[in-house]
Amino acid sequence: MRRTAVLAATVAMALTGLLASATPAIAQPPGSTRDDTSRGAPRSASLTALAPPDVSLTNIKAHLNQLQSIANSNGGTRRSTTAGYTASVSYVEQRLQAAGYTTRRGTCTPGCTSGAGPNLIADWPGGDENQVIMAGAHLDSVSAGPGINDNGSGSSMLLEVALTLAAQNPAMTKHVRFGWWSDEEQGLLGSRAYVSSLSSADRTKIKQYLNFDMVGSVNGGYFINNITTTAAADLRAFYTNLGLAPEENTEGANRSDDASFRNAGIATSGVAAGASATKTSAQATKWGGTAGRAYDPCYHRSCDTTANISDAHLDRSGDALAYAIWTQAVGTPNSRDFSIGASPASGSAQAGQSATTTISTTTTSGTAQTVSLSATSGVPSGATATFSPSSVTSGGSSTLTLSTSASTPPGTYAVTVTGTGETTSHATTWTLTVTGTGGNRTFTNDTNYTINDLSTINSPVTSTATGSAVSPVQVSVTISHTCAEDLRIRLRGPNGTYYTIDSSGGSSCTSYGTRTYSVPVSQQASGTWTLQVTDDYFIDTGFLDSWTITV
Ligand code: DTR
Ligand code: ZN
Ligand code: ZN
């Protein structure tokens, strides 16, 4: 099937009637509109909607043929640890790059099979980077065969959807990312490595992950993962509107890469046509095919070749993904809009103390609007978030103070700050690390510094303690010097403030030895603390042996 021309409709509601296409490709669920108000942030009323495209089956099959010939020239397999796998990565990567994608190879570590090739990640530039919609497929096969249905089908379909998005280049509201996973057949290892490589803030930005594994089974069915959830809503609506009565993917539950994302708290769904389980007679009645036979009789076998594909299932899976992406991430950006950000983007506080960041807003289109600020998720227990002021005119900024309590559990928290404006709302993430009171907060410089007459030495230590210094800080100094009264000792904090902790002068000399000081301070704990020792008088000399500070 070829792609149809891009349809632009000025009013979203008009789409339903327009799309009475002869092919099953552009199905519009009954009563749906292009406005996703029901799923989250409201959009402006005057959207120019763009029809989801009919993804080319011919092109998907051309990619499948490429993967088949890659297997043929590499011992009949595309297993993650083989040249057939890396050649598959190169093929997909090269097509994506030519289309304008930003691609990245992600090393399959930690936890992957030794020698496994990389994951491939592709970002389509544009859309709100804080709202990432992801789709993925594993690109590796088992060693027994070329893996054309499992999972050349999902990989090729995903590639063609990505290329169609690039060719159409529509305005994007959300950011779209695609992933081709390594080492799935060894235990979902590539996708797990990818998810664990993300910071918690970046994980939080992924609002949904859709998985495509075995989407062209010759005797297939129409299965959707987590079919009753919000993440499945568009895929389900697409198949339901074709009258295909999709079912839950029970056979594939927790057996593909969506599990890696779901385990990290990300909403997931996906499409599958089935593996080695048997088609029931009820399914054969409603979907066609042969009851009592496996969905894919060549599952994990050498006969999983280009002959082992159902075109109808393959075709519909691509159109279903395009439908989901276009519904959720394509549209004309709001004509009156703002953006929001946190600077710094991360901070830390010891339990019981507070941290601050500046939340700034910018008018990105149209006139400025009132934006009220709130911390909508991620605030740790025992902590409170306060905005000063609590509402700004876009262009303005506010100070967010997060006050923790002694009972706040140590950990890293992705605090979502939502700005609710007049036409729309946007969120940003501030990553807050709460440290326990018990971590290492004591640092020592053991280097000897010779103290000459009428001169000054500086001995630094680097503190890695987080949050504010606990006042008074404790300082212990060991000096070998025959006249402590000669010495003036100062402590310099990371922010440059000097504290005099011992003054010179006196009528007689005592030897210094080890002395301790409690120094009231008001500044951060981390950074360079410097002990400065000045010898103000002649005759006696010595050396600074070591000093220790507890912040
Ligand atoms: N990821 C498949 C695992 C799997 C098993 N049954 C199903 C059903 C539908 C989709 C996937 C699966 C594999 O790679 O072997
Ligand atoms: Zn698979
Ligand atoms: Zn498999």
XYZ file of C-alpha atoms and ligand atoms in Angstrom:
568
model
C 0.000 0.000 0.000
C 1.225 3.483 -0.714
C 0.886 6.400 1.508
C -2.095 8.590 0.811
C -1.677 12.301 0.445
C -1.506 14.343 3.597
C -4.933 15.439 4.624
C -5.209 18.720 6.405
C -8.467 19.568 8.033
C -9.073 22.911 9.586
C -11.447 21.672 12.221
C -10.622 18.531 14.119
C -14.197 17.295 14.207
C -14.381 17.209 10.427
C -11.905 14.360 10.289
C -14.236 11.596 11.267
C -16.369 12.144 8.222
C -13.488 12.792 5.865
C -11.716 9.579 6.464
C -14.042 7.040 4.976
C -11.049 5.491 3.282
C -11.371 2.224 1.382
C -8.279 0.791 2.990
C -8.322 -0.100 6.654
C -5.350 2.148 7.080
C -6.821 5.431 8.186
C -9.364 4.419 10.683
C -10.769 7.092 12.912
C -12.358 5.796 16.081
C -15.961 6.850 16.480
C -16.470 10.157 18.171
C -12.777 10.878 18.425
C -11.341 14.285 17.793
C -7.746 15.389 17.427
C -7.989 17.298 20.679
C -6.476 15.184 23.441
C -8.040 17.134 26.256
C -9.324 13.956 27.817
C -5.818 12.544 28.119
C -4.023 15.461 29.680
C -2.979 18.959 28.841
C -5.687 20.904 27.036
C -4.775 22.212 23.609
C -6.054 25.315 21.936
C -9.388 25.072 20.205
C -8.126 26.145 16.788
C -6.005 23.146 15.880
C -5.123 22.309 12.342
C -5.342 18.562 12.434
C -3.330 16.248 10.246
C -4.585 12.810 9.304
C -2.527 9.833 10.427
C -0.807 8.403 7.325
C -1.216 5.014 5.724
C 2.225 3.527 6.371
C 3.562 1.789 3.265
C 3.398 -2.021 3.511
C 5.616 -2.241 0.424
C 8.326 -0.292 2.229
C 7.970 -2.320 5.432
C 8.463 -5.481 3.377
C 11.505 -4.006 1.670
C 13.073 -3.542 5.127
C 12.153 -7.138 6.003
C 13.895 -8.346 2.835
C 17.000 -6.429 3.849
C 17.004 -8.096 7.269
C 16.539 -11.484 5.593
C 19.532 -10.962 3.322
C 21.601 -9.687 6.270
C 20.831 -12.994 8.031
C 21.590 -14.964 4.862
C 25.065 -13.482 4.624
C 25.771 -13.951 8.342
C 25.147 -17.618 9.023
C 21.358 -17.421 8.991
C 20.919 -15.453 12.224
C 20.743 -11.945 13.616
C 21.409 -12.958 17.243
C 22.515 -10.026 19.419
C 26.106 -11.237 19.668
C 26.631 -11.763 15.930
C 27.611 -9.775 12.858
C 24.052 -10.283 11.615
C 22.862 -8.134 14.509
C 25.328 -5.282 14.036
C 24.591 -5.278 10.297
C 20.891 -4.932 11.183
C 21.721 -1.953 13.429
C 23.721 -0.331 10.641
C 20.905 -0.765 8.136
C 18.271 0.828 10.377
C 20.666 3.526 11.554
C 21.673 4.536 8.050
C 18.048 4.851 6.904
C 17.155 6.941 9.960
C 20.106 9.263 9.592
C 19.359 9.860 5.934
C 15.848 10.904 6.955
C 17.037 13.453 9.519
C 16.870 11.506 12.767
C 19.246 12.068 15.624
C 20.485 8.552 16.300
C 22.523 7.119 19.128
C 23.966 3.682 19.744
C 23.513 2.777 23.385
C 25.951 0.195 24.677
C 24.165 -2.891 25.886
C 25.504 -2.723 29.441
C 25.219 -3.460 32.247
C 23.653 -6.880 32.437
C 23.706 -7.833 28.750
C 25.104 -10.971 27.176
C 28.842 -10.675 26.643
C 29.432 -9.371 23.127
C 25.877 -8.156 22.558
C 25.632 -5.310 20.039
C 24.162 -1.898 20.877
C 20.638 -0.591 21.201
C 19.752 2.018 18.608
C 17.845 5.118 19.746
C 16.405 7.651 17.316
C 14.897 11.007 18.234
C 12.721 12.975 15.872
C 13.654 16.610 16.560
C 10.839 18.784 17.861
C 7.909 18.595 20.220
C 7.942 19.148 23.940
C 11.069 17.410 25.254
C 9.370 17.044 28.619
C 6.686 14.852 27.076
C 8.321 11.986 25.225
C 6.262 9.360 23.427
C 8.345 6.254 22.751
C 7.874 3.210 20.557
C 10.256 0.266 20.298
C 10.977 -3.183 18.898
C 13.734 -5.702 19.494
C 16.069 -6.017 16.542
C 17.831 -9.230 17.574
C 16.795 -12.766 16.624
C 17.435 -16.104 18.262
C 20.420 -18.053 16.945
C 18.194 -20.658 15.263
C 17.002 -18.400 12.476
C 16.789 -15.021 10.746
C 13.978 -13.758 13.024
C 11.773 -12.227 10.369
C 8.487 -12.315 12.270
C 10.386 -12.295 15.605
C 11.197 -9.500 15.330
C 12.098 -8.239 11.905
C 8.388 -7.466 11.662
C 8.269 -5.003 14.568
C 11.687 -3.573 13.650
C 10.789 -2.959 9.991
C 7.381 -1.576 10.791
C 8.890 0.780 13.384
C 11.494 1.953 10.873
C 8.865 2.694 8.244
C 6.683 4.612 10.718
C 9.746 6.669 11.654
C 10.569 7.350 7.991
C 6.946 8.318 7.311
C 7.032 10.805 10.167
C 10.211 12.302 8.743
C 8.768 12.473 5.228
C 5.620 14.224 6.409
C 7.492 16.423 8.866
C 4.350 17.630 10.650
C 4.316 20.129 13.492
C 4.940 18.252 16.716
C 3.446 18.876 20.115
C 5.155 16.006 21.946
C 8.626 14.601 21.333
C 8.802 11.225 19.563
C 11.578 8.679 20.143
C 12.102 5.221 18.674
C 14.201 2.371 20.102
C 15.554 -0.827 18.527
C 16.637 -3.178 21.291
C 19.511 -5.583 21.492
C 19.576 -8.845 23.458
C 15.810 -9.199 23.953
C 15.970 -12.909 23.248
C 18.421 -13.318 26.123
C 15.972 -11.823 28.641
C 14.878 -8.287 27.629
C 18.411 -7.165 28.407
C 18.963 -4.310 25.934
C 15.824 -2.426 26.865
C 16.580 -2.923 30.540
C 20.067 -1.467 30.060
C 18.566 1.510 28.216
C 15.996 2.265 30.911
C 18.598 1.964 33.652
C 20.916 4.326 31.772
C 18.377 7.154 32.060
C 18.406 9.658 34.874
C 15.200 9.619 36.873
C 14.334 12.992 35.337
C 14.708 11.576 31.824
C 12.657 8.503 32.743
C 9.904 10.767 34.019
C 9.805 12.566 30.680
C 8.806 9.334 28.904
C 5.037 9.483 29.144
C 4.358 6.280 27.235
C 6.168 3.331 25.644
C 4.565 1.184 22.910
C 6.166 -2.172 22.011
C 5.998 -4.095 18.747
C 7.137 -7.714 18.876
C 5.916 -10.351 16.371
C 3.405 -8.185 14.524
C 3.221 -10.292 11.340
C 2.451 -13.818 12.582
C 1.152 -15.897 9.625
C -1.759 -17.324 11.594
C -1.916 -14.270 13.793
C -4.392 -12.513 15.987
C -4.815 -8.906 17.105
C -3.341 -8.609 20.561
C -2.722 -5.475 22.579
C -0.686 -5.272 25.747
C -2.487 -3.879 28.814
C -5.470 -3.319 26.571
C -7.647 -1.589 29.167
C -5.073 1.056 30.103
C -4.729 4.642 28.900
C -1.459 3.815 27.144
C -3.360 1.293 24.991
C -6.269 3.608 24.186
C -5.222 4.669 20.684
C -4.045 1.228 19.549
C -7.240 -0.300 20.870
C -9.402 2.334 19.213
C -7.625 1.757 15.900
C -8.284 -2.004 15.839
C -11.714 -1.716 17.370
C -12.748 0.710 14.683
C -11.734 -1.841 12.050
C -14.122 -4.272 13.725
C -11.252 -6.553 14.731
C -12.137 -6.889 18.433
C -8.555 -6.942 19.729
C -7.734 -9.033 22.797
C -5.289 -8.750 25.656
C -1.797 -10.072 24.787
C -1.775 -12.696 27.537
C 0.685 -14.964 25.753
C 3.296 -12.232 25.489
C 2.750 -10.650 28.919
C 6.079 -9.699 30.493
C 7.928 -11.448 27.683
C 9.040 -8.433 25.679
C 10.708 -5.063 26.123
C 7.667 -3.184 27.364
C 8.271 -4.975 30.668
C 11.572 -3.087 31.103
C 9.713 0.209 30.852
C 6.744 -0.869 32.950
C 9.115 -2.002 35.704
C 10.452 1.542 35.772
C 6.963 2.966 36.255
C 6.372 4.023 32.639
C 2.923 3.472 31.081
C 3.201 0.815 28.363
C 1.242 -0.952 25.706
C 2.002 -2.553 22.353
C 0.825 -4.793 19.571
C 1.518 -8.480 18.853
C 0.076 -11.075 16.491
C 1.123 -14.027 18.647
C 3.864 -16.645 19.017
C 3.661 -20.384 19.709
C 0.263 -20.446 21.404
C -2.688 -21.930 19.525
C -5.420 -19.966 17.781
C -8.839 -20.786 19.229
C -11.861 -21.472 17.067
C -13.524 -18.300 18.381
C -10.465 -16.347 17.217
C -10.444 -18.074 13.827
C -14.093 -17.149 13.446
C -13.583 -13.476 14.110
C -10.087 -13.010 12.634
C -9.771 -15.770 10.013
C -6.855 -18.182 9.943
C -6.643 -21.728 11.235
C -7.970 -22.798 14.614
C -5.860 -25.322 16.492
C -2.647 -24.081 14.880
C 0.047 -21.828 16.367
C -0.142 -18.100 15.633
C 3.442 -18.445 14.435
C 4.376 -22.058 13.605
C 7.968 -20.969 12.944
C 8.443 -19.249 16.310
C 12.166 -19.316 17.151
C 12.876 -21.646 14.234
C 14.949 -21.436 11.082
C 11.739 -21.173 9.041
C 11.017 -17.710 10.500
C 11.779 -16.184 7.094
C 10.069 -13.648 4.824
C 7.662 -16.465 3.908
C 6.513 -16.495 7.526
C 4.588 -13.215 7.450
C 0.953 -12.147 7.278
C 0.803 -8.926 5.280
C -2.514 -7.860 6.790
C -1.248 -8.085 10.373
C 2.022 -6.390 9.510
C 0.294 -3.582 7.626
C -2.241 -2.856 10.331
C 0.368 -2.717 13.093
C 2.196 0.080 11.293
C -0.971 2.012 10.690
C -1.957 1.520 14.329
C 1.320 2.973 15.576
C 1.052 5.890 13.160
C -2.479 6.487 14.422
C -1.247 6.586 18.030
C 1.669 8.892 17.256
C -0.355 11.282 15.141
C -3.155 11.381 17.678
C -0.861 12.131 20.559
C 2.123 14.027 19.266
C 1.207 15.742 16.012
C -0.632 19.024 15.809
C -0.181 22.712 15.503
C 1.459 24.103 18.590
C -0.703 26.346 20.689
C -1.054 29.869 19.284
C -0.767 31.313 22.781
C 1.739 29.351 24.748
C 4.524 29.409 27.292
C 7.381 27.207 28.424
C 8.630 26.437 31.895
C 11.992 25.352 33.279
C 13.919 24.873 36.512
C 17.377 26.336 37.089
C 19.336 24.688 38.500
C 17.653 21.528 37.238
C 18.811 19.556 40.242
C 19.588 20.217 43.867
C 20.205 18.491 47.129
C 19.351 18.848 50.759
C 20.217 16.954 53.854
C 17.099 15.501 55.492
C 15.636 18.266 57.659
C 16.947 21.061 55.468
C 15.704 22.778 52.359
C 16.753 23.348 48.786
C 15.668 25.973 46.293
C 15.513 26.402 42.553
C 14.231 29.097 40.264
C 11.222 28.221 38.149
C 11.202 30.452 35.115
C 8.578 30.828 32.436
C 8.795 32.229 28.924
C 6.040 33.333 26.576
C 6.664 31.221 23.456
C 3.765 32.415 21.342
C 0.995 34.976 21.497
C 0.514 37.192 24.499
C 1.665 36.524 28.042
C -0.641 34.584 30.336
C -1.053 33.957 34.029
C 0.604 30.730 35.099
C -0.056 29.234 38.504
C 2.609 26.921 39.854
C 2.333 23.723 41.807
C 4.435 20.657 42.568
C 2.214 17.935 41.105
C 4.273 14.840 41.853
C 7.534 13.599 43.275
C 7.559 15.632 46.498
C 9.136 13.293 49.055
C 7.235 12.337 52.168
C 7.583 14.763 55.044
C 8.519 17.546 52.646
C 6.631 20.610 51.455
C 7.026 22.687 48.317
C 6.420 26.438 48.376
C 6.441 28.810 45.432
C 7.199 32.459 45.908
C 5.220 33.859 44.210
C 2.748 31.041 43.594
C 1.611 32.508 40.291
C 3.503 34.444 37.630
C 2.809 36.166 34.341
C 4.616 34.134 31.656
C 8.055 35.669 31.306
C 8.372 35.834 35.079
C 9.976 33.493 37.568
C 9.352 32.133 41.019
C 11.488 30.597 43.726
C 10.610 27.040 44.647
C 11.674 26.045 48.139
C 11.440 22.417 49.064
C 11.662 21.958 52.819
C 12.373 18.429 53.927
C 11.963 17.072 57.425
C 14.238 14.832 59.457
C 11.941 11.946 58.549
C 12.234 12.476 54.786
C 13.820 9.295 53.384
C 17.151 9.808 51.622
C 16.894 9.295 47.876
C 16.601 11.021 44.551
C 13.231 12.482 43.681
C 11.939 13.772 40.362
C 9.755 16.670 41.427
C 7.270 17.603 38.697
C 6.463 21.293 38.659
C 3.350 22.089 36.677
C 2.501 25.550 35.435
C -1.200 25.846 34.729
C -1.783 28.675 32.305
C -4.864 30.113 30.682
C -4.609 28.192 27.396
C -2.561 25.150 28.379
C -0.321 23.702 31.032
C 3.299 22.593 30.964
C 5.527 20.785 33.388
C 9.206 20.609 34.170
C 11.207 18.292 36.371
C 13.501 19.254 39.203
C 15.668 16.445 40.529
C 16.134 16.637 44.262
C 18.585 14.462 46.142
C 17.874 14.095 49.832
C 20.897 12.901 51.749
C 20.728 11.142 55.060
C 22.239 12.795 58.059
C 24.544 9.803 58.449
C 26.616 9.949 55.214
C 30.267 10.885 55.185
C 30.620 14.536 56.009
C 34.178 14.490 57.398
C 37.174 15.394 55.228
C 40.900 15.535 55.945
C 44.007 17.047 54.368
C 47.008 15.057 55.538
C 49.676 16.888 53.534
C 52.384 18.629 55.565
C 52.874 22.360 54.962
C 55.973 24.092 56.323
C 55.106 27.231 58.306
C 57.849 29.830 57.852
C 58.131 33.079 59.769
C 55.876 35.895 58.519
C 54.239 33.772 55.868
C 50.943 32.088 55.105
C 50.082 28.572 53.987
C 46.768 27.279 52.600
C 45.640 23.678 52.982
C 42.479 22.760 51.035
C 40.075 19.854 51.387
C 37.336 18.994 48.925
C 33.992 18.267 50.498
C 31.546 16.082 48.597
C 28.872 16.402 51.299
C 25.548 17.615 49.967
C 23.133 20.239 51.213
C 23.987 22.967 53.658
C 26.893 22.708 56.049
C 25.668 21.740 59.508
C 26.538 24.742 61.673
C 28.747 24.938 63.659
C 31.217 22.940 61.563
C 33.813 21.037 63.557
C 37.495 21.621 62.753
C 40.417 19.715 64.224
C 43.977 20.958 63.515
C 47.313 19.296 64.254
C 50.356 21.588 64.034
C 53.919 21.017 65.106
C 55.007 24.467 66.247
C 56.787 25.673 69.332
C 54.795 28.877 69.681
C 51.094 28.573 69.048
C 50.780 32.279 69.915
C 52.575 33.129 66.659
C 49.740 31.657 64.605
C 46.593 33.167 63.122
C 44.257 30.505 61.707
C 41.366 31.117 59.383
C 38.878 28.820 57.675
C 37.633 29.696 54.202
C 34.290 28.194 53.125
C 33.343 27.115 49.586
C 31.502 30.413 49.028
C 34.624 32.461 49.861
C 33.724 33.563 53.377
C 36.636 33.605 55.876
C 36.139 32.671 59.516
C 38.920 33.464 61.988
C 39.165 30.457 64.249
C 42.341 31.289 66.200
C 44.046 34.683 66.703
C 47.740 35.241 67.221
C 49.212 37.045 70.210
C 50.033 36.304 73.804
C 52.790 36.924 76.301
C 54.428 33.498 76.257
C 54.731 30.515 73.956
C 52.937 27.195 74.229
C 53.303 24.322 71.869
C 50.320 23.898 69.520
C 49.629 20.132 69.295
C 46.050 19.272 68.284
C 43.249 21.764 68.820
C 39.566 21.662 67.916
C 37.186 24.456 66.985
C 33.429 24.825 66.486
C 32.844 27.351 63.729
C 29.379 28.834 63.080
C 28.816 29.026 59.316
C 25.961 29.574 56.915
C 26.743 28.072 53.521
C 26.793 24.983 51.359
C 28.706 21.896 52.490
C 30.182 20.935 49.145
C 33.284 22.427 47.596
C 36.678 23.504 48.816
C 37.211 24.337 52.463
C 40.644 25.856 53.079
C 42.575 26.127 56.320
C 44.851 29.171 56.220
C 47.652 29.436 58.760
C 49.703 32.659 59.080
C 52.804 32.982 61.195
C 52.764 36.592 62.442
C 56.013 36.579 64.452
C 59.729 35.843 64.150
C 61.806 33.000 65.537
C 59.478 30.009 66.013
C 58.527 27.888 62.963
C 56.947 24.496 62.363
C 54.547 22.711 60.049
C 50.877 21.975 59.618
C 50.624 18.217 60.046
C 46.967 17.633 59.131
C 43.499 19.030 59.623
C 39.979 17.654 59.482
C 36.620 19.276 58.998
C 33.135 17.881 59.618
C 30.508 19.781 57.670
N 9.332 -11.442 22.624
C 8.921 -12.752 22.222
C 8.233 -13.307 23.357
C 6.825 -13.623 23.126
C 6.295 -14.749 23.492
N 4.993 -14.791 23.178
C 4.661 -13.672 22.582
C 3.471 -13.251 22.103
C 3.380 -12.055 21.506
C 4.499 -11.240 21.429
C 5.703 -11.656 21.921
C 5.791 -12.891 22.512
C 10.169 -13.356 21.790
O 10.971 -12.552 21.421
O 10.399 -14.522 21.794
Zn 10.297 -11.218 20.096
Zn 11.735 -14.442 20.356
